[in-house]
PDB file of C-alpha atoms in Angstrom:
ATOM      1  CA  UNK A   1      98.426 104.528  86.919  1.00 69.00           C
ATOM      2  CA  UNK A   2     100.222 107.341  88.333  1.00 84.00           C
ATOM      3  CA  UNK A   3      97.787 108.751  90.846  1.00 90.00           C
ATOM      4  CA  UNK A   4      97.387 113.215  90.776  1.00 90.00           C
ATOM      5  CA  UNK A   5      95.298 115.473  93.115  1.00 87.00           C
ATOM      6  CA  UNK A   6      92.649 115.413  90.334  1.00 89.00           C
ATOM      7  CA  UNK A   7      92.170 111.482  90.937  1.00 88.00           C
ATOM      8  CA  UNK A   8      91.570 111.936  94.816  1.00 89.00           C
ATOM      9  CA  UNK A   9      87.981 112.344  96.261  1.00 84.00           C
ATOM     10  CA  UNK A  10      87.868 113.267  99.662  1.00 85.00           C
ATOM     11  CA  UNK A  11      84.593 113.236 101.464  1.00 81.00           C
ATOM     12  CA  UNK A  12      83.250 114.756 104.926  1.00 72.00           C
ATOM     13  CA  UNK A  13      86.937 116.540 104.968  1.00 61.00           C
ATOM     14  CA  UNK A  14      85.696 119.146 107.683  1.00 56.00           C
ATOM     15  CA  UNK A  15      85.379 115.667 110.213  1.00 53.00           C
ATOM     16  CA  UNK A  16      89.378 116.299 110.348  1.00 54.00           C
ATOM     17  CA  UNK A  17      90.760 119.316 109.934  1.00 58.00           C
ATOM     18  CA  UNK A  18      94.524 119.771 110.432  1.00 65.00           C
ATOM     19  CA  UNK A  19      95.267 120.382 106.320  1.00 71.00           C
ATOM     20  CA  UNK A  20      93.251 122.210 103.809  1.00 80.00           C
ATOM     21  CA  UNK A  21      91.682 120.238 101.226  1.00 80.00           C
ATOM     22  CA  UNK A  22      94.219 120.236  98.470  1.00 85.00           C
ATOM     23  CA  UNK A  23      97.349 119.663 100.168  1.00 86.00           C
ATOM     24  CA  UNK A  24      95.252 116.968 101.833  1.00 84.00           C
ATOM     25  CA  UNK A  25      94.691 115.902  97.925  1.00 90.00           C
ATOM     26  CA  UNK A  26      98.445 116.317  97.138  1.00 92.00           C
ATOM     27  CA  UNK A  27      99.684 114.387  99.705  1.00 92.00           C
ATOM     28  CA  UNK A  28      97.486 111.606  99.359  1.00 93.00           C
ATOM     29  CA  UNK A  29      98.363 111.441  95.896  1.00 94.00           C
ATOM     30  CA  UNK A  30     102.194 111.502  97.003  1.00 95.00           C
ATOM     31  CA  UNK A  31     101.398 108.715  99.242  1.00 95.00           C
ATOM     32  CA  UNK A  32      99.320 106.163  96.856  1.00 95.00           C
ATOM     33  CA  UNK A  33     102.390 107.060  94.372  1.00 96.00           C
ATOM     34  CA  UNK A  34     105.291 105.909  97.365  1.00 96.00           C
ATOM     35  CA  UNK A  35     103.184 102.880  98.321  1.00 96.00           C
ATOM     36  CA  UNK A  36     102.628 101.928  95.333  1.00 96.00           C
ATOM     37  CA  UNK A  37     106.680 101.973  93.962  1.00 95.00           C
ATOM     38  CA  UNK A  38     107.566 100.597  97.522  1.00 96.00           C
ATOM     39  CA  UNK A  39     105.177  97.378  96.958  1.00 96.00           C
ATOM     40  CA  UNK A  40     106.101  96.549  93.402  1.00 95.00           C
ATOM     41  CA  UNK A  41     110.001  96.883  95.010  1.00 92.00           C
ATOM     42  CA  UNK A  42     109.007  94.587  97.618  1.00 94.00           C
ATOM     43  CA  UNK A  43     107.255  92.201  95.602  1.00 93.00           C
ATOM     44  CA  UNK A  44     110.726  91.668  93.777  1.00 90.00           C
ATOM     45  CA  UNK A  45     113.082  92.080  96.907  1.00 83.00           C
ATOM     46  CA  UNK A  46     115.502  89.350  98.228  1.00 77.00           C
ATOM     47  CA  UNK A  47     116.152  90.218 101.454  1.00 85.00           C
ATOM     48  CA  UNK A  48     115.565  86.891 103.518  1.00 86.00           C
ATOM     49  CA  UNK A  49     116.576  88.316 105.936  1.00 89.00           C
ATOM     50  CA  UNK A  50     113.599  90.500 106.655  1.00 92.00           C
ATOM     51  CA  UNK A  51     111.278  88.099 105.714  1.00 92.00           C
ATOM     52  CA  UNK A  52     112.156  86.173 108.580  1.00 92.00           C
ATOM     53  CA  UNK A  53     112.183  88.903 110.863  1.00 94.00           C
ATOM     54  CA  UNK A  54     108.529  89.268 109.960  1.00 95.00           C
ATOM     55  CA  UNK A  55     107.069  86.065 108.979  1.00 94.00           C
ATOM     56  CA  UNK A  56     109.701  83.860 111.186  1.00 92.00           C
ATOM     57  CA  UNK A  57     109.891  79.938 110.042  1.00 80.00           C
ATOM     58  CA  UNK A  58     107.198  80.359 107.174  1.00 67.00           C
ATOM     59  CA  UNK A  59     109.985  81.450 104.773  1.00 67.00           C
ATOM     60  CA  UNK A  60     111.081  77.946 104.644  1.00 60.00           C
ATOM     61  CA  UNK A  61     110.305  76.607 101.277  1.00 57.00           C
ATOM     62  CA  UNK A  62     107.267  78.315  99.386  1.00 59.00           C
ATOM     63  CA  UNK A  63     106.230  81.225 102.146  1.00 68.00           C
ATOM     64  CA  UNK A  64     108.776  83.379 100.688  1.00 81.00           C
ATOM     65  CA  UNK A  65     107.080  83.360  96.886  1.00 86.00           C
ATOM     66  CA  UNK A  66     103.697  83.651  98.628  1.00 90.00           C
ATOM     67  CA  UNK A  67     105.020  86.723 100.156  1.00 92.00           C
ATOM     68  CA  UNK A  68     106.338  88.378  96.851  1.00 92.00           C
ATOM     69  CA  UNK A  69     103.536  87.165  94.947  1.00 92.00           C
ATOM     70  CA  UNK A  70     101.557  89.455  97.831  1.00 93.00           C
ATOM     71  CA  UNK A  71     102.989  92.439  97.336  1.00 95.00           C
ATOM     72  CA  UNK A  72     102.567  91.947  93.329  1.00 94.00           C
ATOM     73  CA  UNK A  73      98.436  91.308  93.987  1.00 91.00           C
ATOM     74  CA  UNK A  74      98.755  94.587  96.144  1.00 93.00           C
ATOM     75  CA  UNK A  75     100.623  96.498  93.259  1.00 93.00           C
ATOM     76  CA  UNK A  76      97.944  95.293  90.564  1.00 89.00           C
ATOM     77  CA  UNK A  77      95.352  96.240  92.754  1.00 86.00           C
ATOM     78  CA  UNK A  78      96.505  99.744  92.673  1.00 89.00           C
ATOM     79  CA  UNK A  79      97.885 100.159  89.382  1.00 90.00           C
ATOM     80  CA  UNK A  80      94.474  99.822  87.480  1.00 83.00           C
ATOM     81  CA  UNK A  81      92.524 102.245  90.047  1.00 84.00           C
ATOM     82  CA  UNK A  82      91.547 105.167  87.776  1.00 83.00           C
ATOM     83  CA  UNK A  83      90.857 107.202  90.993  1.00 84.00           C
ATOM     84  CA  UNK A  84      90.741 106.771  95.127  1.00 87.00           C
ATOM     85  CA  UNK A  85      88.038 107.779  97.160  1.00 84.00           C
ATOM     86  CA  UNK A  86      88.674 108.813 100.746  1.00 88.00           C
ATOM     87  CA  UNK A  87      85.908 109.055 103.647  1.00 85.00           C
ATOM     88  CA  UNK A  88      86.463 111.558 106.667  1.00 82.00           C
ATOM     89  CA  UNK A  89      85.599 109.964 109.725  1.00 78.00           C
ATOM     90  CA  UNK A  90      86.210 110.513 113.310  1.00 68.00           C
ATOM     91  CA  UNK A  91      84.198 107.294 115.043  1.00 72.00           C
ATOM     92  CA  UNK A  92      87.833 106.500 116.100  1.00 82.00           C
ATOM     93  CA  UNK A  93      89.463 109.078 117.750  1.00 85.00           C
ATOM     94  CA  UNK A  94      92.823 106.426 117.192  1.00 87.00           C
ATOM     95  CA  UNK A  95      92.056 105.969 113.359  1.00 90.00           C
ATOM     96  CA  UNK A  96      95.093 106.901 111.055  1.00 91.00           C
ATOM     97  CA  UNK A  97      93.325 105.448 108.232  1.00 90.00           C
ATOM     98  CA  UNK A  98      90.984 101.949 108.034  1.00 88.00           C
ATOM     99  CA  UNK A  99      89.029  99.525 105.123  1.00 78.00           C
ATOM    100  CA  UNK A 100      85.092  98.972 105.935  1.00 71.00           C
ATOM    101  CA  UNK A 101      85.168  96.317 108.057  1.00 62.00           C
ATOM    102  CA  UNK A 102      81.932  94.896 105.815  1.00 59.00           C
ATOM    103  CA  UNK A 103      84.202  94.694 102.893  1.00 60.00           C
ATOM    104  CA  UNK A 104      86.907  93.089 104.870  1.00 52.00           C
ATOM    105  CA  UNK A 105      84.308  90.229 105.489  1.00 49.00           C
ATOM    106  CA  UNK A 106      83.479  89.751 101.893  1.00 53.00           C
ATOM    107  CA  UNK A 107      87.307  89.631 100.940  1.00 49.00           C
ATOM    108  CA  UNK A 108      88.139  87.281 103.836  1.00 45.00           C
ATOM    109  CA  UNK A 109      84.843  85.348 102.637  1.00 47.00           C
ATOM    110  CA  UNK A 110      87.203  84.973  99.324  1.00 48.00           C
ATOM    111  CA  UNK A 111      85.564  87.740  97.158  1.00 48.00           C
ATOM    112  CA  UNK A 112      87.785  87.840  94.240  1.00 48.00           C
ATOM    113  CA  UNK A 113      89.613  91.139  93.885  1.00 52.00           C
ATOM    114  CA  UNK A 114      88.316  91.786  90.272  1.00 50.00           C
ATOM    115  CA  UNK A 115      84.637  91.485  92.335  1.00 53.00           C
ATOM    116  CA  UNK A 116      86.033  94.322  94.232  1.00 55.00           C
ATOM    117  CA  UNK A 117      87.557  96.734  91.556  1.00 52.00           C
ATOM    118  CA  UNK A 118      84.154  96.158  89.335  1.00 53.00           C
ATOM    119  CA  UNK A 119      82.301  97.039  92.536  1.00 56.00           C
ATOM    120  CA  UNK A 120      83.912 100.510  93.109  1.00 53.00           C
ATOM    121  CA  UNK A 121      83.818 101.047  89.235  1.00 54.00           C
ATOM    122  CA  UNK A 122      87.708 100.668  89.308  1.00 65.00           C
ATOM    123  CA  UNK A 123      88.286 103.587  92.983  1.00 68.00           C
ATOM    124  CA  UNK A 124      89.902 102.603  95.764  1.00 76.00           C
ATOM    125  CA  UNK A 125      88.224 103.332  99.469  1.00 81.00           C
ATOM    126  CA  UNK A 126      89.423 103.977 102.353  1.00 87.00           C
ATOM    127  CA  UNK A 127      88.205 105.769 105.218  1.00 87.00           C
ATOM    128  CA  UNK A 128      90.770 108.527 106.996  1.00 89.00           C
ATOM    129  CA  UNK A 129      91.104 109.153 110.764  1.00 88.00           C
ATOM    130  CA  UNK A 130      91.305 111.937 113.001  1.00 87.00           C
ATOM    131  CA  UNK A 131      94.979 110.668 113.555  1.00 90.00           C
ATOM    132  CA  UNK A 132      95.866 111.462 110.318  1.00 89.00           C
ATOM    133  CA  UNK A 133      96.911 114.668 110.353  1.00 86.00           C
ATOM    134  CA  UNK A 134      99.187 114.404 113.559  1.00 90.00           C
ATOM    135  CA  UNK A 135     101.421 111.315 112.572  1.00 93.00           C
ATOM    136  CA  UNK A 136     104.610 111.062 110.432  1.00 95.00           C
ATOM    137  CA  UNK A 137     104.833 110.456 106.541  1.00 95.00           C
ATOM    138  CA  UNK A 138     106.312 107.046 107.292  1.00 95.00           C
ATOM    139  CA  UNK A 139     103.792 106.186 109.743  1.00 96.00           C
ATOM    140  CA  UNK A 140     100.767 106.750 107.253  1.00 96.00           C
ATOM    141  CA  UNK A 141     102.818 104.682 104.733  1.00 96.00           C
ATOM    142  CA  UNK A 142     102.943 101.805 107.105  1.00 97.00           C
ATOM    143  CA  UNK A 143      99.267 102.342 107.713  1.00 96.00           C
ATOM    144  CA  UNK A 144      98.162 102.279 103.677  1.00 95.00           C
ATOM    145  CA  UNK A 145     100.257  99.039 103.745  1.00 97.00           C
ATOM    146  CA  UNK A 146      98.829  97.635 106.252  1.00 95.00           C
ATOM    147  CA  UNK A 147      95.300  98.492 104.297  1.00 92.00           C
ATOM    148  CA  UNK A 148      95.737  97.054 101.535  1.00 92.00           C
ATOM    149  CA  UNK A 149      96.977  93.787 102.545  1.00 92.00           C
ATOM    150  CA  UNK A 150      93.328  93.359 104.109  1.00 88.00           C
ATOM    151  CA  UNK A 151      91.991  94.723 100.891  1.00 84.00           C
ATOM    152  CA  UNK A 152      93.439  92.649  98.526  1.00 86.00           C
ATOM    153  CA  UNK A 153      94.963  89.092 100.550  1.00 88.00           C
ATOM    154  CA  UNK A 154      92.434  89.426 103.416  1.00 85.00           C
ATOM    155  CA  UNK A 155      94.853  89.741 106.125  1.00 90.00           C
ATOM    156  CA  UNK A 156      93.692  89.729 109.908  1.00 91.00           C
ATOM    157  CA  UNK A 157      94.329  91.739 112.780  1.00 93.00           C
ATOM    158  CA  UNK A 158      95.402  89.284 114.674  1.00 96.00           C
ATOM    159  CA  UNK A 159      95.063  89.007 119.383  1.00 96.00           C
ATOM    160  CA  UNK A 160      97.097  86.960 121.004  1.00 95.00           C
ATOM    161  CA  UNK A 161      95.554  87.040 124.645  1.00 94.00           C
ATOM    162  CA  UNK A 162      93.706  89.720 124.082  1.00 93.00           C
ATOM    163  CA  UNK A 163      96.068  91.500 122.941  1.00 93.00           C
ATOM    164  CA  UNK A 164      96.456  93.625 119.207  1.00 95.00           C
ATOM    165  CA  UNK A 165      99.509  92.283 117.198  1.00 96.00           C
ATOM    166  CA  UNK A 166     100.661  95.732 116.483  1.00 96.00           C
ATOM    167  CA  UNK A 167     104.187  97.237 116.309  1.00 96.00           C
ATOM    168  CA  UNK A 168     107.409  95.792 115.974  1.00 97.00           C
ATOM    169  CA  UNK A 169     108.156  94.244 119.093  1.00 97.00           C
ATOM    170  CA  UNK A 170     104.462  92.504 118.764  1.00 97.00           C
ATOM    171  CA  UNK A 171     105.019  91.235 115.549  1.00 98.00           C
ATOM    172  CA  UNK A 172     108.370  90.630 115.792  1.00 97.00           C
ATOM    173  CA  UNK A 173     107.663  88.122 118.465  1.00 97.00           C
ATOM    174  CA  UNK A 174     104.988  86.656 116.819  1.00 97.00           C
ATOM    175  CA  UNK A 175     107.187  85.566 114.006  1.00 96.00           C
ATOM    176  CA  UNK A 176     109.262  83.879 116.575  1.00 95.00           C
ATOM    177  CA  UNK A 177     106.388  82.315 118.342  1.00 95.00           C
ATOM    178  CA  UNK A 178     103.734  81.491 115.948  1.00 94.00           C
ATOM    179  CA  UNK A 179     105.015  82.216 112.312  1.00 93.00           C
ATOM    180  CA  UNK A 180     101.270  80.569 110.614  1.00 91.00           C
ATOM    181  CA  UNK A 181      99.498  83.649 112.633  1.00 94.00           C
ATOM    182  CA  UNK A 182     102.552  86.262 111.495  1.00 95.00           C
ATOM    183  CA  UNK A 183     101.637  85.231 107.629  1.00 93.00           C
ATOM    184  CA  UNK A 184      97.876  86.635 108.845  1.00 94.00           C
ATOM    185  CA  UNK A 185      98.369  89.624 110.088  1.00 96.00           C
ATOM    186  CA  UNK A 186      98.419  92.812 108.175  1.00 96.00           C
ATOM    187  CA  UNK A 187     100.969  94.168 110.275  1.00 97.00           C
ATOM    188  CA  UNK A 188     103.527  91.777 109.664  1.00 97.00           C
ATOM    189  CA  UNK A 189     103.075  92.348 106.046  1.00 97.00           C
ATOM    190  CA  UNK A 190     103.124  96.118 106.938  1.00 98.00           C
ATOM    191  CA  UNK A 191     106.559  96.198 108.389  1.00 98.00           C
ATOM    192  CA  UNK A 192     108.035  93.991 106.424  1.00 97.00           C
ATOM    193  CA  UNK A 193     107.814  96.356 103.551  1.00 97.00           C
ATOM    194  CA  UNK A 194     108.366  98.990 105.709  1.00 96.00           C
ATOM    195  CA  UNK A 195     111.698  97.655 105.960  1.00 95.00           C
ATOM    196  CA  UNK A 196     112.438  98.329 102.451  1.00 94.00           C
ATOM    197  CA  UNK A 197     111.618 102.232 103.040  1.00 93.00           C
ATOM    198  CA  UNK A 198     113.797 102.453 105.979  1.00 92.00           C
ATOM    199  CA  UNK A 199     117.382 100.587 104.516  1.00 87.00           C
ATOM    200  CA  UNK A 200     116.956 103.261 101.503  1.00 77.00           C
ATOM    201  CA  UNK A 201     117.255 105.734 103.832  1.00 66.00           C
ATOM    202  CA  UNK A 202     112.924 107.528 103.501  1.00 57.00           C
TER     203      UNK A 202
END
């Protein structure tokens, strides 16, 4: 489906200003539309390349179909939403945008993603961040990525001592390092397609 203002719901929109409501609407729109084509080109790129920049030694043998048949999951996911349903909130004052960590549980606990769609009558959910309004395009795209690989594969966020395996030179090293944890973690998955965007020139 190709996703218009008309198919966005925003709720609580006054808990972050910074746009008014419909070019809020607009350019979420825009950006379920751009995620969406960037995903489906993932799930069929063959750049090995950057899959083992992101998932390191895991794209020996079968890791690299897991990873396009990923991205696919993701794309189906979206493609039969019939709308998308997005939650101010400003609990987070670091929040660009985030899944309900109670539904995170249930699709880590293996709830099957047609469980999920049935569930939310066939809407996405996501709840948006005060930092949403102050970071770039790309940035936000990396974020919805990063989303819906917990939403739909039940990626983690994965510590390593302590520490939050975010941004490239994190994940970069965890590839390296520990390429089993770098198949977990949404952001690995995240920049890895992000890749995509970047070589054709977004």
């Amino acid at each position: 489906m190709f996703f218009t203002k008309d198919k966005i719901l925003v709720r609580k929109h006054s808990k972050t200003p910074g746009m008014p409501l419909d070019t809020k609407k607009l350019e979420l729109a825009r950006l379920l539309n751009d995620v969406k084509g960037l995903v489906l080109l993932t799930s069929n790129a063959r750049r090995d390349d950057f899959k083992k920049t992101w998932f390191g030694d895991s794209m020996q043998g079968t890791g690299s179909s897991e990873v396009d048949a990923g991205f696919r999951k993701i794309y189906h996911f979206l493609d039969v939403l019939e709308q998308f349903t997005f939650t101010s909130a400003n609990n987070d004052p670091n929040s660009i945008a985030s899944f309900p960590q109670q539904e995170l549980h249930k699709v880590a606990g293996g709830m099957p993603l047609a469980s999920l769609q049935t569930k939310y009558k066939r809407s996405g959910f996501l709840y948006i961040g005060p930092k949403y309004a102050t970071v770039s395009y790309r940035e936000k795209v990396l974020t919805f990525v990063h989303e819906f690989t917990h939403m739909t594969l039940g990626t983690d966020d994965v510590k390593v001592s302590g520490q939050d395996m975010y941004g490239e030179g994190n994940c970069t090293n965890l590839a390296k390092t520990n390429s089993n944890l770098a198949f977990t973690n949404a952001e690995n998955w995240a920049l890895y397609s992000l890749s995509y965007w970047d070589s054709w020139g977004h």
